[in-house]
PDB file of C-alpha atoms in Angstrom:
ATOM      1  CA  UNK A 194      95.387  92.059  98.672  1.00 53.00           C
ATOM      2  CA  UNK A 195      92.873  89.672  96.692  1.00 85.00           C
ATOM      3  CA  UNK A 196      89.591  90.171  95.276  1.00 89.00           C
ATOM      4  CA  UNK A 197      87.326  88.551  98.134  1.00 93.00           C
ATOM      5  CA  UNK A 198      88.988  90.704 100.877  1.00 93.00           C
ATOM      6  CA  UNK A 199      87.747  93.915  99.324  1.00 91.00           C
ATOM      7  CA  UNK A 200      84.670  92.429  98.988  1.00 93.00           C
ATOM      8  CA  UNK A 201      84.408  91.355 102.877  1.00 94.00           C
ATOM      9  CA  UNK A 202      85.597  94.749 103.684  1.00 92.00           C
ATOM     10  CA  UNK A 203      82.469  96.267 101.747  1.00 91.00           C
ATOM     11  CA  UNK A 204      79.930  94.178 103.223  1.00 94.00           C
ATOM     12  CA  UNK A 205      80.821  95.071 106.692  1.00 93.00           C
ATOM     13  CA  UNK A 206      78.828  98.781 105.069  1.00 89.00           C
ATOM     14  CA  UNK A 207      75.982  96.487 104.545  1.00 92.00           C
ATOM     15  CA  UNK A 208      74.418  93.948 102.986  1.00 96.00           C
ATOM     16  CA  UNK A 209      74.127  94.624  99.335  1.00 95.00           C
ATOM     17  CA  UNK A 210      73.029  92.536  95.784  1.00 93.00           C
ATOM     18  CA  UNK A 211      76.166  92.040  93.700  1.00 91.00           C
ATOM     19  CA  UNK A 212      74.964  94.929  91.400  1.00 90.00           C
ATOM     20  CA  UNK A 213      74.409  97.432  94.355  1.00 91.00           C
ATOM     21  CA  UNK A 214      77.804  96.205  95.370  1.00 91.00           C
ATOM     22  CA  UNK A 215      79.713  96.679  92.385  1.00 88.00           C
ATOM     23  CA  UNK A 216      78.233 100.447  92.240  1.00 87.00           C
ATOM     24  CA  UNK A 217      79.334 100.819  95.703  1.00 87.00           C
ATOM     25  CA  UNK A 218      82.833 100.021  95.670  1.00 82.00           C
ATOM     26  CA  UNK A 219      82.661 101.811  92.294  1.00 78.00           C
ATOM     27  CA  UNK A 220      82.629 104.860  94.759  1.00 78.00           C
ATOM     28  CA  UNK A 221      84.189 103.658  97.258  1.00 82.00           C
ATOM     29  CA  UNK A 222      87.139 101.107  97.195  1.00 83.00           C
ATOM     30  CA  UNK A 223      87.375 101.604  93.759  1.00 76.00           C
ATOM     31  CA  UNK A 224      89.531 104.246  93.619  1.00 78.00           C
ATOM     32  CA  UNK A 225      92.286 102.751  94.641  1.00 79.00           C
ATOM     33  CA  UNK A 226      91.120  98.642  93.885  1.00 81.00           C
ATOM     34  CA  UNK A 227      89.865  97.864  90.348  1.00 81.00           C
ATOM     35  CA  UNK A 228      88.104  95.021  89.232  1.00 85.00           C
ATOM     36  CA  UNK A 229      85.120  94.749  86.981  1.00 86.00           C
ATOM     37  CA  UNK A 230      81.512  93.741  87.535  1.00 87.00           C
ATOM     38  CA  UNK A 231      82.164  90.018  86.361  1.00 91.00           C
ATOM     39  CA  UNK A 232      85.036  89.955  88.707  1.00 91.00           C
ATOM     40  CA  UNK A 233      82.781  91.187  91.589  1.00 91.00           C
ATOM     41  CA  UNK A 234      80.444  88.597  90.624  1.00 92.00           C
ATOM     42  CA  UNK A 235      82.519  85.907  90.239  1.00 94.00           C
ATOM     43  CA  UNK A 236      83.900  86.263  93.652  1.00 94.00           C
ATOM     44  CA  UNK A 237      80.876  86.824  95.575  1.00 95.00           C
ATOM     45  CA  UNK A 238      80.158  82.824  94.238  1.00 95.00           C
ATOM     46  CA  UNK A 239      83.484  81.592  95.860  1.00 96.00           C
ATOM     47  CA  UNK A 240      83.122  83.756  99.052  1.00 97.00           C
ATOM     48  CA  UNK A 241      79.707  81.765  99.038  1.00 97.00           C
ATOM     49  CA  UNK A 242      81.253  79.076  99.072  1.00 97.00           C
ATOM     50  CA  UNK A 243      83.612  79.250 101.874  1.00 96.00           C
ATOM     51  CA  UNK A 244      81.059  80.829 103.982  1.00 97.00           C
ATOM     52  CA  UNK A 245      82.468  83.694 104.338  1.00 98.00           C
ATOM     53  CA  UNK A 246      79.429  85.435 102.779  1.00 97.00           C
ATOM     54  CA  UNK A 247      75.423  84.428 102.849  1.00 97.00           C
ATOM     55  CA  UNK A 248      72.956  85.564 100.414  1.00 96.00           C
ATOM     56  CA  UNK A 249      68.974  85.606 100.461  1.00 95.00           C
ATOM     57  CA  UNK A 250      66.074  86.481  97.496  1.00 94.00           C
ATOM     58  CA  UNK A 251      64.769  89.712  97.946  1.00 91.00           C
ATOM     59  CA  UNK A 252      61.450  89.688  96.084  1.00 90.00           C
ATOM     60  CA  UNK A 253      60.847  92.888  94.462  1.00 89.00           C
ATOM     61  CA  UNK A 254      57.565  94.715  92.711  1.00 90.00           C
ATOM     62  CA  UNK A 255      57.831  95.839  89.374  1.00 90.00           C
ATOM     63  CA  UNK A 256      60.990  94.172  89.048  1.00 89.00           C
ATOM     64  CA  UNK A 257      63.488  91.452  88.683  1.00 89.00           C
ATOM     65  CA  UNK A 258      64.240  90.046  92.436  1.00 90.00           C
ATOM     66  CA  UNK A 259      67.641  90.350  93.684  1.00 92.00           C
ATOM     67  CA  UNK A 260      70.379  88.362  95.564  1.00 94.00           C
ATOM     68  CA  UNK A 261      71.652  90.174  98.484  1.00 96.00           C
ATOM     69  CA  UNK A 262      74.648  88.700 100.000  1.00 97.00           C
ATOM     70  CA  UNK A 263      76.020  89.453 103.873  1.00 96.00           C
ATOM     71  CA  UNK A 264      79.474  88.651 105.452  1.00 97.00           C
ATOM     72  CA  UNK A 265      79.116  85.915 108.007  1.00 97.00           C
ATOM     73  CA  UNK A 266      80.900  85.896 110.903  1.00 97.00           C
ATOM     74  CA  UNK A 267      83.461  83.494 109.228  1.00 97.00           C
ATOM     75  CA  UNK A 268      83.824  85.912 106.751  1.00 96.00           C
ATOM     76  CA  UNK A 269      84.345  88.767 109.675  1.00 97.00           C
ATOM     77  CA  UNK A 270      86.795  85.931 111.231  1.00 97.00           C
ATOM     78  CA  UNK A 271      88.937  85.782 107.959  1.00 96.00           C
ATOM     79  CA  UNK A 272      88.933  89.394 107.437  1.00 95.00           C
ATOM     80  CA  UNK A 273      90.112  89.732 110.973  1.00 95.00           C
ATOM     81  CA  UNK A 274      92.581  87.168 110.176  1.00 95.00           C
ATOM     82  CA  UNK A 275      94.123  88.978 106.757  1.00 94.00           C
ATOM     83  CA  UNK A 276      94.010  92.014 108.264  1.00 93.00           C
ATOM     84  CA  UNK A 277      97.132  90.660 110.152  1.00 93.00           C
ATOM     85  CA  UNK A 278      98.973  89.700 107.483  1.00 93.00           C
ATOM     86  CA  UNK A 279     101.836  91.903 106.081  1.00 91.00           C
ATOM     87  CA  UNK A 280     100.948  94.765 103.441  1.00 89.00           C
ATOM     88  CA  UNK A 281     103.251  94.620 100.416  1.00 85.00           C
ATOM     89  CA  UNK A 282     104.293  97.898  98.918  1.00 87.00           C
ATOM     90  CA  UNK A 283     102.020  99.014  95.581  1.00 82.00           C
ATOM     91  CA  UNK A 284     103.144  98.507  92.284  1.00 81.00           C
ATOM     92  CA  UNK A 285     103.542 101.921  90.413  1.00 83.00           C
ATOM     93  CA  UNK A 286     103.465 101.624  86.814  1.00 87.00           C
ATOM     94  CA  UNK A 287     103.111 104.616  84.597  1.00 91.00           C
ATOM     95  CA  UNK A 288     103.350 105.224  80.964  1.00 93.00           C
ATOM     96  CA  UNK A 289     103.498 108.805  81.603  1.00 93.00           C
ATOM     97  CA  UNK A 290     106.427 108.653  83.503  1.00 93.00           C
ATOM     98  CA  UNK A 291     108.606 106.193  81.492  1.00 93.00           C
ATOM     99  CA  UNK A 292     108.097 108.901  78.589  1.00 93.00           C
ATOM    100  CA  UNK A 293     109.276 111.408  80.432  1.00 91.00           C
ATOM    101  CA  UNK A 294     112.958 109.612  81.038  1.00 91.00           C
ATOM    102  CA  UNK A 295     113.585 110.316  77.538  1.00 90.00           C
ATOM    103  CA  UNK A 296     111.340 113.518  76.977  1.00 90.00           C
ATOM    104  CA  UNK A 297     114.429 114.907  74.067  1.00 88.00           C
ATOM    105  CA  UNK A 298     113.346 111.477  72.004  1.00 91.00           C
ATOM    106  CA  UNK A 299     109.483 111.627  72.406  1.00 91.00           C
ATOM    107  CA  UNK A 300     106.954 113.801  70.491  1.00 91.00           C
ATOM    108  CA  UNK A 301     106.570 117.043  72.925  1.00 89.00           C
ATOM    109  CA  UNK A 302     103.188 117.926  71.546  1.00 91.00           C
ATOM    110  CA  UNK A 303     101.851 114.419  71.888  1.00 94.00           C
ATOM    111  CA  UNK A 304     103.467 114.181  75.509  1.00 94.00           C
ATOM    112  CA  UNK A 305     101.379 117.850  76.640  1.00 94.00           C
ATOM    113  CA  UNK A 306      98.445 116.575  75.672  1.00 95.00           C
ATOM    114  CA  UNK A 307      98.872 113.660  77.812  1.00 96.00           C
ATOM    115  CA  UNK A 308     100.059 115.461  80.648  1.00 96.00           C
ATOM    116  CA  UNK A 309      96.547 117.563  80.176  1.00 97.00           C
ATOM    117  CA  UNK A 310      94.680 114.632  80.145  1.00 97.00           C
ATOM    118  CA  UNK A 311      96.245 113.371  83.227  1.00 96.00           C
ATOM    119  CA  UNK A 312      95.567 116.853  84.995  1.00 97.00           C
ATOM    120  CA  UNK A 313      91.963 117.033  84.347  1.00 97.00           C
ATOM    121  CA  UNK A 314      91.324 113.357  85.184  1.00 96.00           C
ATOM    122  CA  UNK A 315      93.361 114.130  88.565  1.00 96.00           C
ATOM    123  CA  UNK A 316      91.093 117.801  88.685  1.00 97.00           C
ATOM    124  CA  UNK A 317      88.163 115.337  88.017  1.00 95.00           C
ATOM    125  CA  UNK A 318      88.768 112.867  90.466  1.00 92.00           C
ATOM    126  CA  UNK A 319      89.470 115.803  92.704  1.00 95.00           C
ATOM    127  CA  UNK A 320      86.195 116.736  92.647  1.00 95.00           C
ATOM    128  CA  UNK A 321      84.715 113.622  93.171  1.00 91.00           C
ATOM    129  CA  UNK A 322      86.989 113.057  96.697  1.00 90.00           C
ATOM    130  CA  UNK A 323      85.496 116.107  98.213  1.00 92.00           C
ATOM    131  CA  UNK A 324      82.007 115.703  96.695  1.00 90.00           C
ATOM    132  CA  UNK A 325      82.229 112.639  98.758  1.00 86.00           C
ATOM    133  CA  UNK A 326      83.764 113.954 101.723  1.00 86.00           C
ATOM    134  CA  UNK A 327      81.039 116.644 101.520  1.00 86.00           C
ATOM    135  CA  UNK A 328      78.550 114.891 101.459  1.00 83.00           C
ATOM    136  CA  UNK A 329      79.135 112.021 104.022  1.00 80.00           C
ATOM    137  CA  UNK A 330      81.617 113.452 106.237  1.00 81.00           C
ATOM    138  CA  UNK A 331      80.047 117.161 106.908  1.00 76.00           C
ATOM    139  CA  UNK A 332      79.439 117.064 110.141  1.00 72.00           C
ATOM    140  CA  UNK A 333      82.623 117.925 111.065  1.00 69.00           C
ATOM    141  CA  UNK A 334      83.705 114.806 113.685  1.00 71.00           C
ATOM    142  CA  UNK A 335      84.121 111.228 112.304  1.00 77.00           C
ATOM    143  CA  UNK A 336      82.595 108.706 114.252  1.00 79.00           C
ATOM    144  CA  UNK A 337      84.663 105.419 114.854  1.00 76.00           C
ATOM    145  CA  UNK A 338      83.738 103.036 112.409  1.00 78.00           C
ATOM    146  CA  UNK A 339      84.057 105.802 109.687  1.00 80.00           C
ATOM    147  CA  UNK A 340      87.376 107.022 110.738  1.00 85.00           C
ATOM    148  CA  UNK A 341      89.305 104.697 108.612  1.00 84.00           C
ATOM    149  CA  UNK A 342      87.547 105.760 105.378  1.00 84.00           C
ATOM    150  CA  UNK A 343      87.755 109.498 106.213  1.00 87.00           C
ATOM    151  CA  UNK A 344      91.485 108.992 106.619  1.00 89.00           C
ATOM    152  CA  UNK A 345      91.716 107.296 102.544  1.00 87.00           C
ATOM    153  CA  UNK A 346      89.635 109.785 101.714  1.00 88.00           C
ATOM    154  CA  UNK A 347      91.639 112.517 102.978  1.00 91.00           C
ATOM    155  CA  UNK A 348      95.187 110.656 101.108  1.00 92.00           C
ATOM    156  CA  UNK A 349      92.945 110.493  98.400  1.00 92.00           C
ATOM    157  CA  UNK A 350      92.481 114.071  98.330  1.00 94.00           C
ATOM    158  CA  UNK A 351      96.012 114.983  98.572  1.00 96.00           C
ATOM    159  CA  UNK A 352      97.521 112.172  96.077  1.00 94.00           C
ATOM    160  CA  UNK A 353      95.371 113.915  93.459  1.00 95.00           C
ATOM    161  CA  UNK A 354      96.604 117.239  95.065  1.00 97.00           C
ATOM    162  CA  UNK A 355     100.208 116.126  94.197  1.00 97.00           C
ATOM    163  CA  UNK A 356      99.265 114.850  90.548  1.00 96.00           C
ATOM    164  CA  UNK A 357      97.485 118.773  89.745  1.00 97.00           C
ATOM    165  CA  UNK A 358     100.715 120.254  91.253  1.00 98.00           C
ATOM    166  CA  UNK A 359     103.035 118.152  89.195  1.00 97.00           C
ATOM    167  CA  UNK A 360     101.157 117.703  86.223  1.00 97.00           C
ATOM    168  CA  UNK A 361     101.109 122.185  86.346  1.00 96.00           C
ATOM    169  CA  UNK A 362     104.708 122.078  87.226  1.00 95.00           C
ATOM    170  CA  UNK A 363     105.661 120.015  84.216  1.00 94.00           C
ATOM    171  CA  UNK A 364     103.144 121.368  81.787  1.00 94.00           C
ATOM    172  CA  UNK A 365     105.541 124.857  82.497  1.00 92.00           C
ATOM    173  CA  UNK A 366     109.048 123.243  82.209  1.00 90.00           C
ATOM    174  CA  UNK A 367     108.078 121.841  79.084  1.00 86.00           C
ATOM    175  CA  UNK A 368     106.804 125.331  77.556  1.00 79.00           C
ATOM    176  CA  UNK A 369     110.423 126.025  78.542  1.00 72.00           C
ATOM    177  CA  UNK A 370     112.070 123.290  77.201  1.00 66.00           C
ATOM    178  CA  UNK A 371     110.252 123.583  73.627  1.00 61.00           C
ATOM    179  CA  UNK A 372     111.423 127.326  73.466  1.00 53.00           C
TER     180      UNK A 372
END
């Protein structure tokens, strides 16, 4: 998946300036697509470009205007159109994990303290899922065009389930295998 499709797939929230978009798929997309600010930026020029988004000045009071870009309907068209193509499988790549393959040659201590740190940024992250859920999705029934986000959301929620449970599970063998 590139860049400028997560960036299409944001706009169809809204219109939004590149800075209220960059917060927004900071809490959105984000969690499971990074790129920086610059990056955002940087793309929003070529989507420009190819049409596929338009922007406008919005002039504002008290302070700077902003650009606030909106997907076009060739941009809808070649969303459509990607959104046909085949997924690949993710890349997993964990430091974490390779350690663990030789856990009798790595320092234990050092190793628990990074299994800690992974369990309270999964705890943390935790807490953010259903802050969001909470808040946007309390009404109980999802209405269609919110569906799909309600179901990431939701494998969201139980990824970071699986990394608490596993992260507790080894955090005990490894009292065990110190002993």
């Amino acid at each position: 998946m590139a860049l400028s499709e997560t960036i299409l797939v944001c706009l169809t929230e809204r219109p939004m300036s590149g800075y209220d978009l960059a917060k927004f798929f900071d809490t959105s997309v984000g969690f499971f697509w990074n790129a920086s600010h610059p990056q955002i930026y940087r793309e929003l020029k070529k989507l420009e470009q190819r049409g596929h988004v338009a922007s406008h000045r919005e002039i504002q009071t008290g302070k700077p205007n902003k650009i606030v870009y909106e997907i076009t309907s060739d941009g809808r068209s070649a969303l459509y159109d990607w959104s046909k193509e085949a997924v690949s499988e993710p890349v997993f790549k964990d430091d974490l994990l390779v350690r663990l393959q030789a856990i009798e040659h790595v320092d234990k201590a050092a190793l628990r303290v990074q299994i800690i740190q992974r369990l309270a940024s999964a705890r943390q992250r935790l807490d953010q899922y259903h802050h969001i859920r909470d808040r946007r999705f309390s009404e109980g029934a999802v209405e269609a065009p919110n569906l799909g986000k309600m179901m990431g959301l939701e494998l969201g929620i139980e990824y970071e389930n699986g990394w608490i449970n596993w992260c507790e599970s080894v955090l005990k063998r490894i009292e065990h295998f110190e002993a």
